[in-house]
Tab-separated table of C-alpha atoms in Angstrom:
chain	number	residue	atom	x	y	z
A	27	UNK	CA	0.000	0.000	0.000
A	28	UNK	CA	0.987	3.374	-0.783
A	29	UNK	CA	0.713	5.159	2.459
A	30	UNK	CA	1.147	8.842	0.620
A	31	UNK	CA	-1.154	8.264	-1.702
A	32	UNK	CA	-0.683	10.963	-4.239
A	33	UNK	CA	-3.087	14.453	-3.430
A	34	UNK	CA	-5.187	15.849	-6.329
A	35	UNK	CA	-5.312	19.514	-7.200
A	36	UNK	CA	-8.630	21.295	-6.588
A	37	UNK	CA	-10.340	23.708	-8.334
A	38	UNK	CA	-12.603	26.618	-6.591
A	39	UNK	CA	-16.215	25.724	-7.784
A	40	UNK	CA	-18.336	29.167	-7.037
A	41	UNK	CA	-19.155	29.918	-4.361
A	42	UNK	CA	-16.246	27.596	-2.192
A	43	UNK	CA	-13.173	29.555	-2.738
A	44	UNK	CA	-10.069	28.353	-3.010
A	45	UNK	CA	-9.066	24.485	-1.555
A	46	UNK	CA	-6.812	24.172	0.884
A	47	UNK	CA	-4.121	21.292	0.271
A	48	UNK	CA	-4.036	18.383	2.528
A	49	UNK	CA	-0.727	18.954	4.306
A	50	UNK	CA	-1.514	22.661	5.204
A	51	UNK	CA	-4.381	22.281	7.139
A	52	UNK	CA	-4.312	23.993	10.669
A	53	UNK	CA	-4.095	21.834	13.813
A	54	UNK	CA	-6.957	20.111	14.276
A	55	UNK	CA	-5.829	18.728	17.341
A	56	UNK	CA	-6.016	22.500	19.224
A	57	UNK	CA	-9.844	22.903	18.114
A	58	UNK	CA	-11.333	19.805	18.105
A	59	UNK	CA	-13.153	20.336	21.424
A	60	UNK	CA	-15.179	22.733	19.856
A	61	UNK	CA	-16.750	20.966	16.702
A	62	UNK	CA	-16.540	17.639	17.667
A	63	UNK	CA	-19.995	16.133	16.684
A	64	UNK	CA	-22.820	16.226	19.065
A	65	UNK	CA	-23.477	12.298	17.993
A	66	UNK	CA	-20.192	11.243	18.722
A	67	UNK	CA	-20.184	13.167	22.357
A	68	UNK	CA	-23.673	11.912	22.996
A	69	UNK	CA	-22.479	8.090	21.934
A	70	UNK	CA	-19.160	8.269	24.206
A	71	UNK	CA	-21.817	9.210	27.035
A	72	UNK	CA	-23.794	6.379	25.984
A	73	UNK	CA	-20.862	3.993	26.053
A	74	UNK	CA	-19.884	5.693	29.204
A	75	UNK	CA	-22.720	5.227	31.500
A	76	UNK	CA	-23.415	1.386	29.982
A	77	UNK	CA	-19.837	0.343	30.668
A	78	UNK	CA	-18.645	-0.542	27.818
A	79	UNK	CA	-15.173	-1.678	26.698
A	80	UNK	CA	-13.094	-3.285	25.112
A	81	UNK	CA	-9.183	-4.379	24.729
A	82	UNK	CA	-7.068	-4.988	22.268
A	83	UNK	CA	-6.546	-8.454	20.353
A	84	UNK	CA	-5.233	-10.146	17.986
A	85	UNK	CA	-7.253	-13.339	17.776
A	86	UNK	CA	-8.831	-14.265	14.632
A	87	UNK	CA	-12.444	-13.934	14.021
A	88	UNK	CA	-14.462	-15.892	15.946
A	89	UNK	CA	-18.962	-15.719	15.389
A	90	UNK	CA	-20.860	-16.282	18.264
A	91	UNK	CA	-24.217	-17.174	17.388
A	92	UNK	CA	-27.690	-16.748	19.260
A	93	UNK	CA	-30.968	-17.530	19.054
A	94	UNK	CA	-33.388	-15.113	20.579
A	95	UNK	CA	-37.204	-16.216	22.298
A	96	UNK	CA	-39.731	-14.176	21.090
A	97	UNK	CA	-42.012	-11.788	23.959
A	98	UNK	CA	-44.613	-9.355	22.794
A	99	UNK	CA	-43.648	-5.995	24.371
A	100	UNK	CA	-46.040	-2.924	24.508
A	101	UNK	CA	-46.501	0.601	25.636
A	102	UNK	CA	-49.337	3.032	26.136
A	103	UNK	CA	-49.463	4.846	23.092
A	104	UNK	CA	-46.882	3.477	20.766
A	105	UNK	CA	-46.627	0.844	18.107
A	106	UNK	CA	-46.813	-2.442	19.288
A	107	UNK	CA	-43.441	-4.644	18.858
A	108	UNK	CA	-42.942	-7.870	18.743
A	109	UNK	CA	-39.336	-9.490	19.472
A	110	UNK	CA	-38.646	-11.807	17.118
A	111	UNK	CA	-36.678	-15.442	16.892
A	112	UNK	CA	-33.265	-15.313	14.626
A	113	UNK	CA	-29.957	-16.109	14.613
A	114	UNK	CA	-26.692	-13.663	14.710
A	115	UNK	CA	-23.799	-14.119	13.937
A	116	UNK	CA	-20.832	-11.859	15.576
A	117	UNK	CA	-17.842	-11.052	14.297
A	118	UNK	CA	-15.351	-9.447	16.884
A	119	UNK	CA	-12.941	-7.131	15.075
A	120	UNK	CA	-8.996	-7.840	14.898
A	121	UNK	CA	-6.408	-5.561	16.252
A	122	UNK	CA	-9.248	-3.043	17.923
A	123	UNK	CA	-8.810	-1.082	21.015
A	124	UNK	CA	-10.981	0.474	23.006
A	125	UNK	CA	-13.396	3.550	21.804
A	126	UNK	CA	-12.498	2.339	18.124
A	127	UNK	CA	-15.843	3.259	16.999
A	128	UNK	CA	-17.399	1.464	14.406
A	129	UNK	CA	-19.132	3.323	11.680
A	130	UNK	CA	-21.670	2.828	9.132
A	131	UNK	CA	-21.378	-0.368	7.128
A	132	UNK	CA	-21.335	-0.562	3.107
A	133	UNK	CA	-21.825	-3.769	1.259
A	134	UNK	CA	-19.418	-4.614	-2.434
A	135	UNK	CA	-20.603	-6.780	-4.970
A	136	UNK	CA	-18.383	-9.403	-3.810
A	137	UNK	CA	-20.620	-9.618	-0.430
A	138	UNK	CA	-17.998	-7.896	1.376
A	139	UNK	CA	-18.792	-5.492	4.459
A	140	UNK	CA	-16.733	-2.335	4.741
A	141	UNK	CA	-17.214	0.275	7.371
A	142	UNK	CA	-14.625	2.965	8.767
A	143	UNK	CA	-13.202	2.349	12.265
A	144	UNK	CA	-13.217	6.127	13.719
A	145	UNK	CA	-11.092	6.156	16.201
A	146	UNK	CA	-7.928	4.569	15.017
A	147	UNK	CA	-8.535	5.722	11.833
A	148	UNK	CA	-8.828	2.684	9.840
A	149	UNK	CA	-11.130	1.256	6.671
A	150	UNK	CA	-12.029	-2.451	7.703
A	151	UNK	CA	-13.272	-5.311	5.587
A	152	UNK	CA	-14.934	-8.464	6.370
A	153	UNK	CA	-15.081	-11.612	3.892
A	154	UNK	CA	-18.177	-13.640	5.028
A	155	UNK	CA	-16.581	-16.496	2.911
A	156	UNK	CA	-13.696	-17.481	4.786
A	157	UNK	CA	-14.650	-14.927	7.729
A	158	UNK	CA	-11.558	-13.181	7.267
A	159	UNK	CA	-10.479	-9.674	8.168
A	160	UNK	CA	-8.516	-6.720	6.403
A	161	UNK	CA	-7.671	-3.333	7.583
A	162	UNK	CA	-5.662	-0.566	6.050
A	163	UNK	CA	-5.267	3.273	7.291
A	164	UNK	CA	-5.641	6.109	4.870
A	165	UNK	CA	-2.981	8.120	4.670
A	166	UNK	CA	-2.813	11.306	7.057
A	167	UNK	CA	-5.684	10.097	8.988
A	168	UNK	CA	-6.576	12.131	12.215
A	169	UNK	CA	-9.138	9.639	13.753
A	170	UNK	CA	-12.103	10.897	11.885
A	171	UNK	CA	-13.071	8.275	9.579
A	172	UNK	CA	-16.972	8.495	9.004
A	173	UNK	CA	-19.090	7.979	6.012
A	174	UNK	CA	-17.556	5.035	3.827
A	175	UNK	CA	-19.602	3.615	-0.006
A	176	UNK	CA	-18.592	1.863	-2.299
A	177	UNK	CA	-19.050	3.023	-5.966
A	178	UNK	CA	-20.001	0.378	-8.823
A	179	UNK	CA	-16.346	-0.019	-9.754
A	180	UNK	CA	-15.757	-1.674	-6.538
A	181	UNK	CA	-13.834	1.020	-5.260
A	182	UNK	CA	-14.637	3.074	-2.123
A	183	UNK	CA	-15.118	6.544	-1.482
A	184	UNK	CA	-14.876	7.939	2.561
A	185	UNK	CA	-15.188	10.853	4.050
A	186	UNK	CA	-12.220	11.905	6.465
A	187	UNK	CA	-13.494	14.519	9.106
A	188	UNK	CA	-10.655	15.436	11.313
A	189	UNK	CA	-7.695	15.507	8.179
A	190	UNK	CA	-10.629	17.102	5.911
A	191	UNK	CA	-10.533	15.965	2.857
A	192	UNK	CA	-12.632	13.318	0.459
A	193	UNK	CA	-10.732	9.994	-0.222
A	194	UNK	CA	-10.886	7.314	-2.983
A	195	UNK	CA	-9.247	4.217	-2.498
A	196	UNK	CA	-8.900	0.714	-4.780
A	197	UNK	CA	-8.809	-2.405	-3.033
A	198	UNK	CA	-7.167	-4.049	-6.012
A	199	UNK	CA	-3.751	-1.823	-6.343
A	200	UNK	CA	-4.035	-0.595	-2.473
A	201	UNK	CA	-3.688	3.111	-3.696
A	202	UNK	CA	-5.341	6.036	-2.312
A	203	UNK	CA	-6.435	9.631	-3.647
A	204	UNK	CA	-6.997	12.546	-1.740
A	205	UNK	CA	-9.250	15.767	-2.591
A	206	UNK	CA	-8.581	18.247	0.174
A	207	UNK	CA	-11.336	20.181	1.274
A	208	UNK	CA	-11.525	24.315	2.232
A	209	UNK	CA	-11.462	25.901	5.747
A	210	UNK	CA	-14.143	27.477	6.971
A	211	UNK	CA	-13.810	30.336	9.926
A	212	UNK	CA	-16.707	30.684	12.548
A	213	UNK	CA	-17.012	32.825	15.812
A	214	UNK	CA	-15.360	31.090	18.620
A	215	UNK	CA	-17.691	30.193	21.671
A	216	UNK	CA	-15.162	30.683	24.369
A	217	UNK	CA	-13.839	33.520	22.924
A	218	UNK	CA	-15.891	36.690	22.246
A	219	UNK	CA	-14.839	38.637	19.243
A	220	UNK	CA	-12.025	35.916	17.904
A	221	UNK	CA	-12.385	33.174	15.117
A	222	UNK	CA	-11.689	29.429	14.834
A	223	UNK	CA	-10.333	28.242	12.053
A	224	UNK	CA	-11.890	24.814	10.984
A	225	UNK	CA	-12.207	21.880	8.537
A	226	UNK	CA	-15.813	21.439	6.928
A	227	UNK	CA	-16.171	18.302	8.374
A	228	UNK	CA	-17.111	16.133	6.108
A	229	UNK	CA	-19.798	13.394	7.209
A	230	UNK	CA	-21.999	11.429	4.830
A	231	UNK	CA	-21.821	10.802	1.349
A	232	UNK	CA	-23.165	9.063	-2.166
A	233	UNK	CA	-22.315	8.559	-5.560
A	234	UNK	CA	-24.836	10.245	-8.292
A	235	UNK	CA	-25.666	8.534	-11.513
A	236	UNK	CA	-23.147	10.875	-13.230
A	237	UNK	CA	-20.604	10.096	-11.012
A	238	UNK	CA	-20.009	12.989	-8.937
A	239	UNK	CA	-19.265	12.454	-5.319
A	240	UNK	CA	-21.963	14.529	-2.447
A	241	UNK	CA	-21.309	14.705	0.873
A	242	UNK	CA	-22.555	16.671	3.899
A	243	UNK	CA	-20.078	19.083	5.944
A	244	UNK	CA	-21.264	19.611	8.977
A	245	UNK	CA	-18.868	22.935	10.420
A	246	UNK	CA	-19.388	24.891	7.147
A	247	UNK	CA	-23.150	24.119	6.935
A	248	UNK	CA	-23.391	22.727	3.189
A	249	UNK	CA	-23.202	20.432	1.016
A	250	UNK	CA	-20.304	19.623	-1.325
A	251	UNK	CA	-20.055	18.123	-5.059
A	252	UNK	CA	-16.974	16.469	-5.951
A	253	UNK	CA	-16.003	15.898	-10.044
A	254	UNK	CA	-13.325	13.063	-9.654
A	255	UNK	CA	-12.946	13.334	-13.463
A	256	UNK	CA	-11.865	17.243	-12.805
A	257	UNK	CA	-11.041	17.480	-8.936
A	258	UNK	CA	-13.232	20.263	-9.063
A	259	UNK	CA	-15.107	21.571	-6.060
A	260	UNK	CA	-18.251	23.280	-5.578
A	261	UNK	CA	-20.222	23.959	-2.331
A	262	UNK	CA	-23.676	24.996	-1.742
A	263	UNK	CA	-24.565	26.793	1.567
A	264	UNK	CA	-27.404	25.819	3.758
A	265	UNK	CA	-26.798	28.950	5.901
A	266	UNK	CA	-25.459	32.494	5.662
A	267	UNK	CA	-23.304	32.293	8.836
A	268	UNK	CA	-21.307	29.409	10.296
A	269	UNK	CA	-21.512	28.748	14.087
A	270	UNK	CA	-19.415	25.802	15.884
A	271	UNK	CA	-22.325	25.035	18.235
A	272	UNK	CA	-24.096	23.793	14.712
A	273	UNK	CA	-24.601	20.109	13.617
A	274	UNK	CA	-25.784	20.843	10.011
A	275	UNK	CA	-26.010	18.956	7.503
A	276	UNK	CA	-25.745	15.629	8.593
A	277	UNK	CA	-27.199	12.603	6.623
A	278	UNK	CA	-27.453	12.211	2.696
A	279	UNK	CA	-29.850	10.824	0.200
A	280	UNK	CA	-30.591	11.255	-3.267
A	281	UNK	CA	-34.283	10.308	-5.001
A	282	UNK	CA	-35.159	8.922	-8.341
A	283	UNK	CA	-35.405	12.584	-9.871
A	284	UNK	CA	-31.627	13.399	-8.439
A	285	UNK	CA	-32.451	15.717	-5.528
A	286	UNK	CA	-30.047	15.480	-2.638
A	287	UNK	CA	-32.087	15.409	0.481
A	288	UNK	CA	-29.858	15.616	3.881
A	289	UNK	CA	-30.777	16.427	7.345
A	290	UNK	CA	-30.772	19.034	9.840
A	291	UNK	CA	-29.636	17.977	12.900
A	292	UNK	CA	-29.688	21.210	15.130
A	293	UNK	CA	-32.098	23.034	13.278
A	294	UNK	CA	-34.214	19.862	13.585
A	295	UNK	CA	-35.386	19.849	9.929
A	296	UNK	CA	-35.087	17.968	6.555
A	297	UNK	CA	-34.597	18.841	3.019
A	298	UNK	CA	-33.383	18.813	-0.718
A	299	UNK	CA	-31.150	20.357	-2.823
A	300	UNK	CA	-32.271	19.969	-6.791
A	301	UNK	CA	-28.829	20.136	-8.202
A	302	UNK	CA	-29.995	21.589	-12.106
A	303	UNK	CA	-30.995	24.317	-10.283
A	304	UNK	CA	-28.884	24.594	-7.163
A	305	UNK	CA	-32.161	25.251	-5.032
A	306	UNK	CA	-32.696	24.161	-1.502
A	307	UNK	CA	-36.078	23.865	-0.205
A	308	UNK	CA	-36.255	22.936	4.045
A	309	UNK	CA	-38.923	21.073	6.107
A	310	UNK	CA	-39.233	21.265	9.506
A	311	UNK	CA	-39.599	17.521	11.735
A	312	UNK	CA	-42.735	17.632	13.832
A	313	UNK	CA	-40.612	17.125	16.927
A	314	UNK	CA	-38.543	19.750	18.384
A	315	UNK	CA	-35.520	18.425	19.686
A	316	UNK	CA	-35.472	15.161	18.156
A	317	UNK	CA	-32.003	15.017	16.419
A	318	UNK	CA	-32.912	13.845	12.525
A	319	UNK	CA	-29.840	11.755	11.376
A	320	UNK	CA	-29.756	9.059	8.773
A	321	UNK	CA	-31.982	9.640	5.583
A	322	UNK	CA	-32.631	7.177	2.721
A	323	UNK	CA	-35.247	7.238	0.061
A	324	UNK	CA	-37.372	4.034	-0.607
A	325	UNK	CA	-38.768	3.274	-4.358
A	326	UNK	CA	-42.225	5.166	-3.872
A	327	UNK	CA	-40.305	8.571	-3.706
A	328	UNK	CA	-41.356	8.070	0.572
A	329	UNK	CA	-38.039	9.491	2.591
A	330	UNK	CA	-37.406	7.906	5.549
A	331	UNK	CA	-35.539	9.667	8.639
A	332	UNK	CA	-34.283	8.196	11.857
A	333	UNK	CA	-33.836	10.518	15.243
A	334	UNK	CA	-31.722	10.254	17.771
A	335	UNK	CA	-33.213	11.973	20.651
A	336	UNK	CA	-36.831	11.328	20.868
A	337	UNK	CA	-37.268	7.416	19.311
A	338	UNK	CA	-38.754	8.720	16.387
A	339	UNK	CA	-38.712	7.078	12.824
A	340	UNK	CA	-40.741	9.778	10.458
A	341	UNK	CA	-41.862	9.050	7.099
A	342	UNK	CA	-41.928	12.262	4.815
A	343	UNK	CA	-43.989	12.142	1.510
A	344	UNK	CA	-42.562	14.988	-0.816
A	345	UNK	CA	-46.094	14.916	-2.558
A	346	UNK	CA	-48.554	16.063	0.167
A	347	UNK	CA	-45.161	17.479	2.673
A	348	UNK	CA	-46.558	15.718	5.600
A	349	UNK	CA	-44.979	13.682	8.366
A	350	UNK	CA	-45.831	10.039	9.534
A	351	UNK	CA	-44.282	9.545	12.826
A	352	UNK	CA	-43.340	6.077	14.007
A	353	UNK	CA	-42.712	5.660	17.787
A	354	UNK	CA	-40.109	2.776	18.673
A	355	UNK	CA	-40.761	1.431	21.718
A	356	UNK	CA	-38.152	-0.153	23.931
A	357	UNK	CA	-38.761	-2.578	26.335
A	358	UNK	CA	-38.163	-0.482	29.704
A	359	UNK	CA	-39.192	2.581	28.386
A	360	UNK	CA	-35.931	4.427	27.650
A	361	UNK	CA	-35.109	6.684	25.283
A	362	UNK	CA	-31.636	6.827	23.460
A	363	UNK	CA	-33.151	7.255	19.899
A	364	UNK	CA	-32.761	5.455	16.740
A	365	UNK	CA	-29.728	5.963	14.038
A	366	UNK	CA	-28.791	3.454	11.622
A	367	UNK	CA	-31.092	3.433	8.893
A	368	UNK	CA	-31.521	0.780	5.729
A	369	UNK	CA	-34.233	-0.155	3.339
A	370	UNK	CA	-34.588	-3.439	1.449
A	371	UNK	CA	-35.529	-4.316	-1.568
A	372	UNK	CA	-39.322	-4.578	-0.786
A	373	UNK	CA	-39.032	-1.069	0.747
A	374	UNK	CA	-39.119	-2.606	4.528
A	375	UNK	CA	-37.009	-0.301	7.029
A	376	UNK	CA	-34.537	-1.489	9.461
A	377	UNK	CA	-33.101	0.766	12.062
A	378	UNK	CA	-30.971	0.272	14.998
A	379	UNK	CA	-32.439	0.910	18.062
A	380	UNK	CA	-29.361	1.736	20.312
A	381	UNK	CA	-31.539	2.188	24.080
A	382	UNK	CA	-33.024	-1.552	24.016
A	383	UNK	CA	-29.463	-3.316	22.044
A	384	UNK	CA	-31.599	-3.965	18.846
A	385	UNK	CA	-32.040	-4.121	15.030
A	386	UNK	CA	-36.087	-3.015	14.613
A	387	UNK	CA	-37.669	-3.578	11.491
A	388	UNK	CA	-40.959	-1.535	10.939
A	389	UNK	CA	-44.147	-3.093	9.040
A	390	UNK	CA	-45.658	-0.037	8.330
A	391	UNK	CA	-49.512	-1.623	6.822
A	392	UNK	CA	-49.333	-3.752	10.489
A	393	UNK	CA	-47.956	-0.573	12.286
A	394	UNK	CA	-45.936	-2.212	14.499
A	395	UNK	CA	-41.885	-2.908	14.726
A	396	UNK	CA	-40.149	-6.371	14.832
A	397	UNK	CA	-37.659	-6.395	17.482
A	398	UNK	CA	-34.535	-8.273	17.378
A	399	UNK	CA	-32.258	-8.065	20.514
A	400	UNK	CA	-28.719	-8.221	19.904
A	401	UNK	CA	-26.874	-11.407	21.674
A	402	UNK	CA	-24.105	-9.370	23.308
A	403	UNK	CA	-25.142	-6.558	25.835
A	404	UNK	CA	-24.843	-2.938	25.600
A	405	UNK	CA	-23.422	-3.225	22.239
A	406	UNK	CA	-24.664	-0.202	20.659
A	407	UNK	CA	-25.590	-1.288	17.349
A	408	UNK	CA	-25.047	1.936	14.936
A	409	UNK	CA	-24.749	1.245	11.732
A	410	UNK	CA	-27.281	-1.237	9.140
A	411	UNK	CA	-26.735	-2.563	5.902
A	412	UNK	CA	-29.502	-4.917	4.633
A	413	UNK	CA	-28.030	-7.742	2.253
A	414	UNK	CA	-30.828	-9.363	1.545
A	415	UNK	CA	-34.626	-10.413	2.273
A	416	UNK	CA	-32.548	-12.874	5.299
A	417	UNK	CA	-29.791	-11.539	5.709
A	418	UNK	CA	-28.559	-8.142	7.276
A	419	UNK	CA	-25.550	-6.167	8.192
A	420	UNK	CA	-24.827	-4.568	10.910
A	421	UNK	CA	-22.003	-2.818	13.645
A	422	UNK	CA	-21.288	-2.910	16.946
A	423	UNK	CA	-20.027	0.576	18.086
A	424	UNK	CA	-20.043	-0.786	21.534
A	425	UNK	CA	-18.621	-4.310	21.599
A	426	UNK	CA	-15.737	-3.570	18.575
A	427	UNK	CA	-18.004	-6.336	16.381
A	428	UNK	CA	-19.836	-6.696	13.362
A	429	UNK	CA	-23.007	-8.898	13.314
A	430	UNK	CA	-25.235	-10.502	11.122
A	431	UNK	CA	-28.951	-10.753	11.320
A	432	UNK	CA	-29.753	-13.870	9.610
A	433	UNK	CA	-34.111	-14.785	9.420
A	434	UNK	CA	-35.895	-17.565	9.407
């Protein structure tokens, strides 16, 4: 592997300005109190008060499997949900340590499960056909790994927070590519009248049928377009101002008519950009407070939005602009919100439900969630991937493991 990887020239796209390069970036290290993501500091509190942890090891791969006995839960005033018999399979990661962090997974077309290890700063993938592990680090990686896809050539595109900048990496020669992303300057918090210098934080992002790479960044409150056939850059503001104490935007989705639709996490709304015309139209969530985060868009146009403060999944129908709200009960009544988000094939939605240590799959005609409880406890299950109709993805933020949810 080539751990320089060579860095690719930007050009301004109106209205960024001009990229910074990769290796003149400002300390991150010095600021990153300050725009740290209110996810990540509210899933280290999570991890925190369940006593989590974990230690390093260099065992191989070893899948624990479970089958869990179904019990018909209930609450006043909430979908009923019914936990449901299946078998997982758990995968404990090589070489982690604790607080690695285990992001959102992404599936190839080999069957292969990628996801970004945050923490130590790593891109990990698991072989379900010899149930074999492989790591690599990007190069100048600041522990800020976060959204990871992989494009139809089987190579994978991620999203490097910390080190700011858009990466592209093949598998099959090892080699990375690096688009460095712009600064942004906001008013600092602690200090009246002086600036912070920051990274855009990039966050989420997806590949467009012409190829260009979107992503969410969350300090300079915009999206971004990447042309990896040019290297040129072009942002489009969500806001006039930037302000540290922001989490906007934060999850990414595109429809069957090319709009971008992303979320609003602190301004507690949805919506879309249409990219022919570069115009951005906002909804607000019906929920105050409720922390929208993952966004996906199912074949009947529906968009689907998990949140991670109030246990909400909504439904949004661009048609009629009206919110379905879907209330995911837990089995003692806590709260700690949903975030992982994935739709299958038959339009069925899977979230991870991080409070009760479960995968939840909503039946919206039956209006009730199937519950399935996650073998090891207090694993924080963040990130979903469905495979297939029996089969789905999933990691273990908590417990340093992937797992599989295989049905009946």
């Amino acid at each position: 592997m080539d751990e320089d990887g060579p860095l690719a020239h930007l050009r301004a796209g109106a209205p960024g300005g001009q990229a910074a390069r990769g290796d003149r970036l400002p300390s991150v290290v010095a600021i990153r109190r300050w725009w740290l993501p209110r996810l990540l500091l509210a899933f280290l509190l999570i991890l925190s008060a369940c006593g989590c942890s974990s230690t390093a090891t260099g065992q191989p791969p070893v899948a624990a499997t479970t089958t869990v006995v179904p019990t018909l839960i209930s609450q006043p005033g909430a979908l009923p949900a019914l936990i449901q018999t299946a078998t997982f399979h758990e995968y404990p990661l090589t070489r982690h340590a604790e607080g690695d962090m285990l992001m959102r997974p992404a599936l190839d077309q080999q069957g292969r499960v990628w996801f970004g290890v945050m923490a130590s700063n790593r891109i990990a993938m698991f072989d379900p056909r010899g149930a074999s592990w492989q790591t690599v680090a990007p190069p100048h990686g600041r522990g800020g790994l976060m959204g990871l896809i992989v494009a139809p050539d089987g190579s994978l595109w991620f999203a490097e927070q910390y080190a700011n900048y858009i990466g592209h990496y093949l598998p099959s020669t090892g080699r990375f590519q690096l688009y460095p992303l712009p600064i942004v300057t906001a008013p600092d918090p602690a200090h009246k009248g002086k600036q912070l210098t920051l990274p855009v934080a990039p966050n989420e992002l997806l590949m467009d049928r012409q190829g260009l790479i979107w992503f969410t960044e969350m300090n300079a409150d915009a999206l971004g377009r990447l042309n990896p056939a040019t290297g040129e850059l072009r942002q489009y503001p969500l806001s006039a101002h930037h302000t540290v104490q922001q989490l906007n935007p934060y999850g990414l989705a595109s429809d069957a008519h090319g709009n971008l639709w992303f979320t609003e996490s602190s301004q507690n709304r949805i919506g879309y950009l249409d990219p022919h015309t570069g115009t951005i139209t906002t909804f607000s969530t019906p929920d105050p407070g409720a922390m929208p985060m993952e966004i996906a868009v199912d074949q009947q146009g529906q968009v689907w939005i998990t949140t991670f403060a109030h246990n909400l999944l909504l439904r949004f129908n661009p048609s009629s602009r009206q919110f379905t709200r879907y209330y995911a009960p837990t089995p003692d009544g806590s709260s700690g919100g949903l975030y992982g988000l994935s739709l299958d094939r038959s339009d069925g939605v899977w979230v991870t439900v991080a409070a009760a240590n479960a995968l939840a799959h909503l039946l919206p005609e039956q209006q009730r969630f199937l519950y399935y409880l996650v073998p090891t406890a207090s694993s924080f299950p963040f990130g979903v991937a469905v495979a297939n109709r029996q089969q789905v993805w999933f990691t273990e933020a908590g417990a340093n493991q992937l797992g599989l949810l295989t049905l009946a």
